[in-house]
Amino acid sequence: MSKEQFDQKYAGKKFYWGTKPSSLVKNFASLANLGQALDLGMGEGRDAIYLAQQDFSVTGVEFSETGIQKCQQRAERLGVNVNTVNKDVRDFRIAKGKYSLILLNNMFQYITKSEAHHVSQGIVSGLKKGGLVIASVFTYDDPRYGEYKKKTTELEPGTFLLMSGEVYSFYDYSELLEFFKPLRLLYYTEYDYYDTHGGKSGHWHGVAELVAMRT
């Protein structure tokens, strides 16, 4: 999805993804040692702000200026600090051995899987010893995977070029595990859930979630 498309999604007064932190972050962030946290593709900052409230020093990377503005305004109201970087995650250089926690919450579906693999290598090297990665992606069980498979161009296995020009990726069973194989796995699950974000009518997603540690 393009920067302009995300700017449009985030233009309203309401928060497109809501303001509550994702359950994955809420359930597992406490396992990480306090320190530097990196939220890749932070959107409007719901998870970045939550991590700042838990006393992490947070950097959020987001290419939508509108998303960054909403994050900063809400963070200021809540009295916390989030360092924001207005950049595409593919162009952001992750410093080696810097982070106690790196988050990518449903970000990998917006880039090709080969690009996601490259980013994941930077994530692994960016973690401190004992640092955690918390990740979620959409899977082949997502209903849209079958729809896109029939109707759109498949750039590489699981990655589709839509009519709008945006790229969308889905992940095979255990594929996310392969991305973070160098790390010690703490948690992994795949499931389907019913979502109602952004004022849309309800729809289903297939999702995989992972928490892993650099040892």
Tab-separated table of N, CA and C in Angstrom, residues 13-23 26 42-51 70-71 74-75 197-198:
chain	number	residue	atom	x	y	z
A	13	LYS	N	-10.432	11.722	12.272
A	13	LYS	CA	-10.162	11.978	13.689
A	13	LYS	C	-10.007	10.673	14.464
A	14	LYS	N	-10.767	9.664	14.067
A	14	LYS	CA	-10.669	8.375	14.743
A	14	LYS	C	-9.375	7.677	14.332
A	15	PHE	N	-8.936	6.771	15.186
A	15	PHE	CA	-7.737	5.990	14.894
A	15	PHE	C	-8.135	4.727	14.136
A	16	TYR	N	-7.558	4.574	12.943
A	16	TYR	CA	-7.974	3.502	12.034
A	16	TYR	C	-7.837	2.130	12.670
A	17	TRP	N	-6.752	1.904	13.398
A	17	TRP	CA	-6.517	0.612	14.052
A	17	TRP	C	-6.942	0.630	15.519
A	18	GLY	N	-7.520	1.745	15.962
A	18	GLY	CA	-7.869	1.888	17.370
A	18	GLY	C	-6.679	2.392	18.175
A	19	THR	N	-6.885	2.576	19.469
A	19	THR	CA	-5.821	3.077	20.343
A	19	THR	C	-5.340	2.027	21.344
A	20	LYS	N	-6.059	0.949	21.488
A	20	LYS	CA	-5.615	-0.105	22.402
A	20	LYS	C	-4.437	-0.855	21.786
A	21	PRO	N	-3.455	-1.231	22.587
A	21	PRO	CA	-2.330	-1.999	22.036
A	21	PRO	C	-2.786	-3.364	21.560
A	22	SER	N	-2.064	-3.923	20.615
A	22	SER	CA	-2.381	-5.272	20.159
A	22	SER	C	-2.178	-6.250	21.313
A	23	SER	N	-2.996	-7.285	21.348
A	23	SER	CA	-2.923	-8.256	22.446
A	23	SER	C	-1.563	-8.947	22.484
A	26	LYS	N	0.780	-6.597	24.268
A	26	LYS	CA	0.382	-6.491	25.679
A	26	LYS	C	0.755	-7.748	26.455
A	42	MET	N	4.715	1.544	12.393
A	42	MET	CA	3.952	1.742	13.635
A	42	MET	C	2.540	2.251	13.404
A	43	GLY	N	2.209	2.677	12.163
A	43	GLY	CA	0.867	3.198	11.909
A	43	GLY	C	0.619	4.480	12.679
A	44	GLU	N	-0.457	4.508	13.465
A	44	GLU	CA	-0.796	5.682	14.275
A	44	GLU	C	-0.245	5.560	15.695
A	45	GLY	N	0.555	4.533	15.935
A	45	GLY	CA	1.325	4.476	17.166
A	45	GLY	C	0.697	3.787	18.356
A	46	ARG	N	-0.338	2.975	18.148
A	46	ARG	CA	-1.004	2.380	19.314
A	46	ARG	C	-0.050	1.498	20.127
A	47	ASP	N	0.794	0.713	19.468
A	47	ASP	CA	1.737	-0.135	20.196
A	47	ASP	C	2.953	0.655	20.671
A	48	ALA	N	3.418	1.585	19.864
A	48	ALA	CA	4.573	2.404	20.251
A	48	ALA	C	4.272	3.191	21.521
A	49	ILE	N	3.084	3.766	21.595
A	49	ILE	CA	2.701	4.534	22.781
A	49	ILE	C	2.580	3.620	23.994
A	50	TYR	N	2.008	2.445	23.809
A	50	TYR	CA	1.906	1.496	24.919
A	50	TYR	C	3.294	1.139	25.447
A	51	LEU	N	4.230	0.875	24.555
A	51	LEU	CA	5.587	0.529	24.979
A	51	LEU	C	6.245	1.690	25.719
A	70	LYS	N	-0.480	11.850	14.162
A	70	LYS	CA	-1.474	11.379	15.129
A	70	LYS	C	-0.806	10.704	16.314
A	71	CYS	N	0.246	9.962	16.063
A	71	CYS	CA	0.994	9.332	17.150
A	71	CYS	C	1.592	10.387	18.072
A	74	ARG	N	-1.091	12.218	20.190
A	74	ARG	CA	-1.629	11.390	21.275
A	74	ARG	C	-0.573	11.152	22.354
A	75	ALA	N	0.661	10.910	21.945
A	75	ALA	CA	1.737	10.714	22.919
A	75	ALA	C	1.901	11.947	23.803
A	197	HIS	N	-11.833	-3.547	12.102
A	197	HIS	CA	-11.110	-2.286	12.191
A	197	HIS	C	-11.502	-1.320	11.083
A	198	GLY	N	-11.202	-0.036	11.321
A	198	GLY	CA	-11.354	0.996	10.296
A	198	GLY	C	-12.779	1.268	9.882
